[in-house]
Short mmCIF file of C-alpha atoms and ligand atoms in Angstrom, two decimals:
data_model
loop_
_atom_site.label_atom_id
_atom_site.label_comp_id
_atom_site.label_asym_id
_atom_site.label_seq_id
_atom_site.Cartn_x
_atom_site.Cartn_y
_atom_site.Cartn_z
CA MET A 1 22.41 -1.10 -26.07
CA GLU A 2 19.71 1.19 -24.79
CA THR A 3 19.87 4.72 -26.14
CA ASN A 4 18.46 7.95 -24.79
CA ASN A 5 16.44 8.30 -27.96
CA GLN A 6 12.82 8.73 -26.82
CA ASN A 7 11.52 7.20 -30.07
CA GLU A 8 13.68 4.14 -30.48
CA HIS A 9 12.75 1.51 -33.06
CA VAL A 10 13.32 -2.19 -32.34
CA HIS A 11 12.92 -5.15 -34.65
CA LEU A 12 11.47 -7.52 -32.04
CA LEU A 13 10.18 -6.46 -28.64
CA ILE A 14 9.56 -9.02 -25.90
CA ILE A 15 7.40 -7.96 -22.96
CA GLY A 16 7.92 -10.02 -19.81
CA SER A 17 10.78 -11.90 -18.15
CA GLY A 18 9.36 -15.19 -16.92
CA PRO A 19 10.24 -18.56 -18.48
CA ALA A 20 8.23 -17.66 -21.61
CA GLY A 21 9.86 -14.26 -22.22
CA TYR A 22 13.43 -15.40 -21.55
CA THR A 23 13.04 -18.51 -23.71
CA ALA A 24 11.66 -16.37 -26.53
CA ALA A 25 14.69 -14.07 -26.04
CA ILE A 26 17.14 -17.00 -26.25
CA TYR A 27 15.64 -18.28 -29.50
CA ALA A 28 15.18 -14.84 -31.03
CA SER A 29 18.76 -13.81 -30.23
CA ARG A 30 20.12 -16.97 -31.79
CA ALA A 31 18.03 -16.20 -34.90
CA ASN A 32 19.73 -12.79 -35.04
CA LEU A 33 16.50 -10.86 -34.40
CA LYS A 34 18.26 -8.63 -31.83
CA PRO A 35 15.39 -8.77 -29.37
CA VAL A 36 14.87 -6.12 -26.74
CA LEU A 37 13.16 -7.51 -23.62
CA TYR A 38 11.45 -5.47 -20.90
CA GLN A 39 11.29 -7.27 -17.58
CA GLY A 40 8.36 -5.56 -15.88
CA ILE A 41 8.00 -5.18 -12.13
CA GLN A 42 8.78 -8.82 -11.43
CA PRO A 43 12.08 -9.64 -13.16
CA GLY A 44 12.15 -13.43 -13.48
CA GLY A 45 8.38 -13.76 -13.14
CA GLN A 46 6.32 -15.94 -10.82
CA LEU A 47 9.08 -18.42 -10.00
CA THR A 48 10.90 -15.71 -8.09
CA ILE A 49 8.29 -16.00 -5.34
CA THR A 50 8.67 -19.73 -4.84
CA THR A 51 11.34 -21.85 -3.21
CA GLU A 52 12.19 -25.29 -4.60
CA VAL A 53 11.38 -26.16 -8.23
CA GLU A 54 11.69 -29.92 -8.76
CA ASN A 55 9.85 -30.44 -12.02
CA TYR A 56 11.85 -28.36 -14.49
CA PRO A 57 13.94 -30.75 -16.61
CA GLY A 58 17.70 -30.31 -16.46
CA TYR A 59 17.99 -29.75 -12.72
CA PRO A 60 18.26 -33.30 -11.30
CA GLU A 61 18.62 -32.04 -7.73
CA GLY A 62 15.90 -29.37 -8.08
CA ILE A 63 16.66 -25.67 -7.86
CA GLN A 64 15.41 -22.58 -6.06
CA GLY A 65 12.97 -20.66 -8.29
CA PRO A 66 14.84 -17.30 -8.12
CA GLU A 67 18.15 -19.02 -8.92
CA MET A 68 16.63 -20.78 -11.92
CA MET A 69 15.36 -17.49 -13.30
CA VAL A 70 18.82 -15.93 -12.92
CA ASP A 71 20.08 -18.83 -15.08
CA PHE A 72 17.40 -18.06 -17.70
CA GLU A 73 18.41 -14.41 -17.74
CA LYS A 74 22.14 -15.22 -18.00
CA GLN A 75 21.49 -17.54 -20.93
CA ALA A 76 19.40 -14.93 -22.77
CA THR A 77 22.07 -12.27 -22.11
CA ARG A 78 24.86 -14.56 -23.30
CA MET A 79 22.98 -15.06 -26.58
CA GLY A 80 22.83 -11.30 -27.05
CA ALA A 81 19.34 -10.30 -25.87
CA ASP A 82 19.08 -6.68 -24.75
CA ILE A 83 17.40 -7.03 -21.35
CA ARG A 84 16.06 -3.93 -19.70
CA TYR A 85 14.23 -2.99 -16.56
CA GLY A 86 10.89 -1.31 -17.31
CA MET A 87 7.19 -1.85 -17.65
CA ALA A 88 5.09 -1.56 -20.81
CA THR A 89 2.39 0.88 -19.75
CA SER A 90 0.43 1.32 -23.00
CA VAL A 91 0.43 -0.02 -26.54
CA ASP A 92 -1.00 0.90 -29.91
CA LEU A 93 -1.42 -2.13 -32.13
CA SER A 94 -3.68 -0.39 -34.65
CA LYS A 95 -0.90 0.34 -37.15
CA GLN A 96 2.59 -0.86 -37.99
CA PRO A 97 5.17 -0.42 -36.66
CA TYR A 98 3.47 -0.98 -33.34
CA THR A 99 3.97 1.54 -30.56
CA VAL A 100 4.75 0.64 -26.96
CA VAL A 101 5.26 3.12 -24.15
CA ILE A 102 7.62 2.09 -21.37
CA ASP A 103 7.11 3.45 -17.83
CA GLU A 104 4.79 6.10 -19.26
CA GLU A 105 7.74 8.00 -20.68
CA LYS A 106 9.75 6.21 -23.32
CA THR A 107 8.12 5.44 -26.67
CA LEU A 108 9.30 2.50 -28.74
CA THR A 109 8.17 1.26 -32.12
CA ALA A 110 8.51 -2.41 -32.96
CA ASP A 111 8.16 -4.52 -36.10
CA ALA A 112 6.94 -7.48 -34.06
CA ILE A 113 6.01 -8.03 -30.44
CA ILE A 114 6.03 -11.10 -28.21
CA ILE A 115 3.77 -10.78 -25.18
CA ALA A 116 4.93 -12.90 -22.22
CA THR A 117 3.37 -10.99 -19.34
CA GLY A 118 2.14 -14.03 -17.39
CA ALA A 119 -0.68 -14.25 -14.92
CA SER A 120 -0.95 -13.63 -11.20
CA ALA A 121 -2.57 -16.00 -8.74
CA LYS A 122 -5.40 -14.50 -6.71
CA TRP A 123 -4.94 -14.67 -2.95
CA LEU A 124 -7.30 -14.33 0.01
CA ASN A 125 -5.08 -11.47 1.25
CA LEU A 126 -4.80 -12.68 4.83
CA PRO A 127 -1.58 -11.51 6.51
CA SER A 128 -0.84 -15.08 7.66
CA GLU A 129 -1.30 -16.38 4.11
CA GLN A 130 1.31 -13.91 2.85
CA ARG A 131 3.69 -14.57 5.75
CA LEU A 132 3.63 -18.34 5.15
CA ASN A 133 3.71 -18.12 1.36
CA GLY A 134 6.34 -20.61 0.23
CA SER A 135 6.32 -22.23 3.69
CA GLY A 136 3.26 -24.37 3.11
CA VAL A 137 1.03 -21.78 1.46
CA SER A 138 0.89 -22.24 -2.31
CA ALA A 139 -1.25 -21.31 -5.28
CA CYS A 140 -0.17 -24.31 -7.34
CA ALA A 141 -1.02 -27.90 -6.40
CA VAL A 142 0.82 -29.41 -9.37
CA CYS A 143 3.95 -27.45 -8.40
CA ASP A 144 3.94 -28.01 -4.65
CA GLY A 145 1.65 -30.98 -3.85
CA PHE A 146 4.56 -33.41 -4.11
CA PHE A 147 6.27 -31.77 -1.10
CA PHE A 148 3.30 -32.81 1.08
CA ARG A 149 3.00 -36.47 0.14
CA GLY A 150 1.15 -38.46 2.79
CA LYS A 151 0.23 -35.30 4.72
CA GLU A 152 -3.05 -33.55 5.56
CA VAL A 153 -3.60 -30.48 3.37
CA ALA A 154 -6.32 -27.88 2.85
CA ILE A 155 -7.46 -26.21 -0.34
CA VAL A 156 -9.72 -23.20 -0.72
CA GLY A 157 -11.82 -22.66 -3.84
CA ALA A 158 -14.94 -23.95 -5.51
CA GLY A 159 -14.42 -23.68 -9.27
CA ASP A 160 -13.24 -26.25 -11.79
CA THR A 161 -9.57 -25.49 -11.12
CA ALA A 162 -10.04 -25.94 -7.37
CA ALA A 163 -11.84 -29.24 -8.00
CA GLU A 164 -9.08 -30.40 -10.35
CA GLU A 165 -6.36 -29.41 -7.88
CA ALA A 166 -8.20 -31.12 -4.99
CA LEU A 167 -8.39 -34.32 -7.06
CA TYR A 168 -4.69 -34.02 -7.93
CA LEU A 169 -3.79 -33.60 -4.24
CA SER A 170 -6.05 -36.50 -3.20
CA LYS A 171 -3.68 -38.86 -5.03
CA LEU A 172 -0.67 -37.62 -3.07
CA CYS A 173 -1.92 -36.54 0.34
CA SER A 174 -3.62 -38.48 3.14
CA ASN A 175 -6.62 -36.14 3.31
CA VAL A 176 -7.61 -33.00 1.42
CA HIS A 177 -9.76 -30.57 3.41
CA MET A 178 -11.62 -28.53 0.81
CA LEU A 179 -13.03 -25.20 2.01
CA VAL A 180 -16.04 -23.91 0.08
CA ARG A 181 -17.48 -20.51 0.98
CA LYS A 182 -21.05 -21.22 -0.14
CA HIS A 183 -23.39 -24.18 0.21
CA GLU A 184 -22.54 -25.24 -3.35
CA MET A 185 -19.59 -25.26 -5.74
CA ARG A 186 -19.13 -23.30 -8.94
CA ALA A 187 -17.36 -26.27 -10.54
CA SER A 188 -19.10 -28.20 -13.31
CA LYS A 189 -21.40 -31.02 -12.23
CA VAL A 190 -19.01 -33.67 -13.44
CA MET A 191 -16.06 -32.21 -11.47
CA GLN A 192 -18.20 -31.82 -8.35
CA ASP A 193 -19.29 -35.44 -8.59
CA ARG A 194 -15.70 -36.57 -8.84
CA VAL A 195 -14.74 -34.50 -5.80
CA LEU A 196 -17.68 -35.68 -3.71
CA LYS A 197 -17.02 -39.33 -4.59
CA THR A 198 -13.34 -39.15 -3.58
CA SER A 199 -13.16 -40.61 -0.10
CA ASN A 200 -10.14 -38.58 1.09
CA ILE A 201 -11.52 -35.19 0.03
CA ILE A 202 -13.52 -33.71 2.91
CA VAL A 203 -15.67 -30.78 1.81
CA TYR A 204 -16.48 -28.04 4.34
CA TRP A 205 -19.50 -26.08 3.05
CA ASN A 206 -20.23 -22.46 4.07
CA SER A 207 -16.68 -22.22 5.29
CA GLU A 208 -14.37 -19.22 5.27
CA THR A 209 -10.68 -19.21 6.02
CA GLU A 210 -9.98 -16.95 8.98
CA GLU A 211 -6.27 -17.56 9.40
CA VAL A 212 -3.47 -19.86 8.36
CA LEU A 213 -1.76 -20.96 11.57
CA GLY A 214 1.91 -21.71 12.19
CA GLU A 215 5.08 -19.86 13.13
CA LYS A 216 7.62 -20.87 10.50
CA LYS A 217 5.47 -23.25 8.44
CA VAL A 218 1.81 -24.09 8.03
CA GLU A 219 0.47 -26.14 10.95
CA ALA A 220 -3.30 -25.63 10.72
CA VAL A 221 -6.03 -23.57 9.18
CA ARG A 222 -8.72 -21.75 11.16
CA VAL A 223 -12.10 -22.04 9.48
CA ARG A 224 -15.35 -20.28 10.34
CA ASN A 225 -18.70 -21.68 9.35
CA ASN A 226 -20.65 -18.66 8.15
CA GLN A 227 -24.01 -20.30 8.97
CA THR A 228 -23.34 -21.34 12.55
CA ASN A 229 -20.60 -18.75 13.17
CA THR A 230 -18.44 -21.40 14.83
CA THR A 231 -14.72 -21.80 14.20
CA GLN A 232 -12.47 -24.83 14.13
CA ASP A 233 -8.75 -25.38 13.58
CA ILE A 234 -7.95 -28.12 11.08
CA PRO A 235 -4.36 -29.42 11.44
CA VAL A 236 -2.72 -29.38 7.98
CA SER A 237 0.81 -29.11 6.59
CA ALA A 238 -0.12 -27.08 3.53
CA PHE A 239 -2.73 -24.60 2.44
CA PHE A 240 -3.49 -24.35 -1.28
CA VAL A 241 -5.28 -21.32 -2.65
CA ALA A 242 -7.25 -22.10 -5.83
CA ILE A 243 -9.51 -19.11 -6.28
CA GLY A 244 -8.34 -18.15 -9.75
CA HIS A 245 -5.67 -16.28 -11.69
CA GLN A 246 -5.57 -12.86 -13.28
CA PRO A 247 -3.79 -12.73 -16.66
CA ASN A 248 -1.61 -9.63 -17.00
CA SER A 249 -3.24 -8.48 -20.22
CA GLY A 250 -4.90 -5.19 -19.20
CA ILE A 251 -2.84 -2.96 -21.51
CA PHE A 252 -3.91 -4.99 -24.54
CA GLU A 253 -7.63 -4.84 -23.79
CA GLY A 254 -9.69 -3.76 -26.80
CA GLN A 255 -6.73 -4.38 -29.12
CA LEU A 256 -6.29 -8.14 -28.94
CA ASP A 257 -8.90 -10.89 -28.81
CA MET A 258 -9.28 -12.24 -25.28
CA ASP A 259 -11.60 -14.63 -23.52
CA LYS A 260 -13.93 -13.37 -20.80
CA GLU A 261 -11.29 -13.82 -18.11
CA GLY A 262 -8.75 -11.74 -20.06
CA TYR A 263 -6.54 -14.54 -21.41
CA ILE A 264 -5.14 -13.61 -24.83
CA ILE A 265 -6.50 -15.90 -27.54
CA THR A 266 -3.92 -17.48 -29.84
CA THR A 267 -4.51 -19.58 -32.93
CA PRO A 268 -4.33 -23.21 -31.75
CA GLY A 269 -0.94 -24.76 -32.37
CA SER A 270 0.76 -21.37 -32.67
CA SER A 271 1.44 -18.20 -30.71
CA LYS A 272 -0.33 -15.93 -33.21
CA THR A 273 -2.84 -13.42 -31.90
CA ASN A 274 -5.49 -11.76 -34.06
CA VAL A 275 -3.01 -8.95 -34.87
CA GLU A 276 -0.37 -9.78 -37.46
CA GLY A 277 3.14 -9.71 -35.99
CA VAL A 278 1.94 -9.82 -32.38
CA PHE A 279 2.51 -13.12 -30.60
CA ALA A 280 1.59 -14.31 -27.09
CA CYS A 281 3.15 -17.06 -25.00
CA GLY A 282 3.18 -18.43 -21.47
CA ASP A 283 0.55 -18.02 -18.79
CA VAL A 284 -1.02 -14.88 -20.31
CA GLN A 285 -2.53 -17.16 -22.99
CA ASP A 286 -2.67 -20.46 -21.10
CA LYS A 287 -5.17 -21.09 -18.35
CA ILE A 288 -4.85 -24.85 -18.51
CA TYR A 289 -1.26 -25.94 -17.95
CA ARG A 290 0.41 -22.95 -16.24
CA GLN A 291 3.83 -24.51 -15.74
CA ALA A 292 7.33 -23.16 -16.27
CA VAL A 293 8.13 -25.81 -18.85
CA THR A 294 4.98 -25.18 -20.89
CA ALA A 295 5.58 -21.42 -20.67
CA ALA A 296 9.15 -21.93 -21.89
CA GLY A 297 7.91 -24.19 -24.71
CA SER A 298 5.43 -21.61 -25.87
CA GLY A 299 8.13 -18.92 -25.64
CA CYS A 300 10.12 -20.97 -28.13
CA MET A 301 7.04 -21.18 -30.39
CA ALA A 302 6.57 -17.40 -30.22
CA ALA A 303 10.19 -16.72 -31.21
CA LEU A 304 9.96 -19.12 -34.15
CA ASP A 305 6.62 -17.62 -35.25
CA ALA A 306 8.11 -14.11 -34.97
CA GLU A 307 11.21 -15.15 -36.93
CA ARG A 308 9.06 -16.54 -39.77
CA TYR A 309 6.86 -13.46 -39.78
CA LEU A 310 9.78 -11.01 -39.79
CA SER A 311 11.78 -12.84 -42.43
CA ALA A 312 8.75 -13.00 -44.74
CA LYS A 313 7.98 -9.32 -44.22
CA PHE A 314 11.49 -7.82 -44.18
CA HIS A 315 13.49 -10.22 -46.38
C1 LIG B 1 4.20 -19.95 -5.90
C2 LIG B 1 4.35 -20.57 -7.27
C3 LIG B 1 5.09 -21.72 -7.42
C4 LIG B 1 5.24 -22.27 -8.66
N1 LIG B 1 5.99 -23.41 -8.79
C5 LIG B 1 6.18 -23.95 -10.01
C6 LIG B 1 6.97 -25.13 -10.16
O1 LIG B 1 7.50 -25.69 -9.17
N2 LIG B 1 7.11 -25.62 -11.41
C7 LIG B 1 6.53 -25.06 -12.50
O2 LIG B 1 6.72 -25.55 -13.62
N3 LIG B 1 5.75 -23.95 -12.38
C8 LIG B 1 5.57 -23.40 -11.17
N4 LIG B 1 4.77 -22.30 -11.03
C9 LIG B 1 4.11 -21.77 -12.23
C10 LIG B 1 5.11 -20.96 -13.07
O3 LIG B 1 5.73 -20.02 -12.22
C11 LIG B 1 4.40 -20.25 -14.21
O4 LIG B 1 3.69 -21.19 -15.00
C12 LIG B 1 5.42 -19.56 -15.11
O5 LIG B 1 6.22 -18.67 -14.35
C13 LIG B 1 4.72 -18.77 -16.23
O6 LIG B 1 5.70 -18.14 -16.97
P1 LIG B 1 5.43 -16.85 -17.86
O7 LIG B 1 6.73 -16.54 -18.49
O8 LIG B 1 4.26 -17.06 -18.71
O9 LIG B 1 5.00 -15.70 -16.86
P2 LIG B 1 5.46 -15.17 -15.45
O10 LIG B 1 6.44 -16.06 -14.78
O11 LIG B 1 4.21 -14.83 -14.75
O12 LIG B 1 6.24 -13.83 -15.82
C14 LIG B 1 5.56 -12.72 -16.32
C15 LIG B 1 6.56 -11.63 -16.57
O13 LIG B 1 5.91 -10.55 -17.24
C16 LIG B 1 6.32 -9.33 -16.66
N5 LIG B 1 5.28 -8.34 -16.96
C17 LIG B 1 3.96 -8.36 -16.65
N6 LIG B 1 3.35 -7.28 -17.13
C18 LIG B 1 4.31 -6.54 -17.77
C19 LIG B 1 4.32 -5.30 -18.47
N7 LIG B 1 3.21 -4.57 -18.62
N8 LIG B 1 5.49 -4.85 -18.98
C20 LIG B 1 6.64 -5.58 -18.86
N9 LIG B 1 6.68 -6.76 -18.23
C21 LIG B 1 5.53 -7.23 -17.68
C22 LIG B 1 6.52 -9.64 -15.20
O14 LIG B 1 7.38 -8.67 -14.59
C23 LIG B 1 7.17 -11.02 -15.30
O15 LIG B 1 8.54 -10.88 -15.52
C24 LIG B 1 4.62 -21.69 -9.80
C25 LIG B 1 3.87 -20.53 -9.65
C26 LIG B 1 3.74 -19.96 -8.40
C27 LIG B 1 2.93 -18.68 -8.25
#
């Protein structure tokens, strides 16, 4: 139970409450590590902003994202995890035990830490995009493409991920209207070639999204050509945003090894970071798969790595 002690010590601290954090909490509780988990500002993580999840095993009829995350939390609580509302606002990983400040006021020390802070999709920040989010607007083709089988869809983005997602959608949807802001793509040559050779991907160069149209669900996208300054409405049932993700790793900057985009680097095949006793799992260290099931799997890895580390150090 949480105490009023401003300098509480915990054996294992888990930061983040998405599929990775809760799975780590389930495993760590069952290993008797008495984990304390801080949920952050989005209890349940990214799946709380989506509707139907159909690809997480164990739910044959599919499930609403927020409901699924309540199940994760209940399971972690039942196993004994101490789940708390609060945000890690700064950390000191330079000496053991590690120090973590919660909400800029409470200081904790921890023998080991599991970081499961996820990543956030970048959006265009159009009001219509936000209004129709979950009603045809999505930042994840692998998650939501299936719902638009045989339909016309649009995707905005020009990097490798956008190219990959456009190719993924081209196998499900009748046509993929790909909106590229410049006269060229950032994607690698090989990905561009694949996109340009796919007959049902139609690329619109120099094209900016002005508005996503539709009352209750996406019906079209309004696109402006920034060379000719003309607009056109393209009828589509879904609008995919593939302009990148931002890993939530800011508070660890300068203390943990990261790649240039800010993803925490882990030793391949493990959840170990460059700091002993600090583990990372889920989307904050994975820019390739970014799925609930892979996040959960890596949360399991982090708990097992933490258990081995703690039992070797404090046996
Ligand atoms: C719209 C949408 C639909 C999706 N649909 C699907 C789908 O159908 N199927 C699927 O498999 N995947 C889907 N995904 C992807 C899936 O949601 C992610 O891969 C998964 O949630 C990643 O889990 P995670 O635990 O790594 O992080 P997240 O779910 O991102 O959770 C991160 C957690 O960390 C917390 N946090 C962040 N910073 C701090 C801090 N400083 N202190 C404390 N806590 C912190 C947040 O509050 C949050 O609880 C979807 C994603 C989106 C955006």
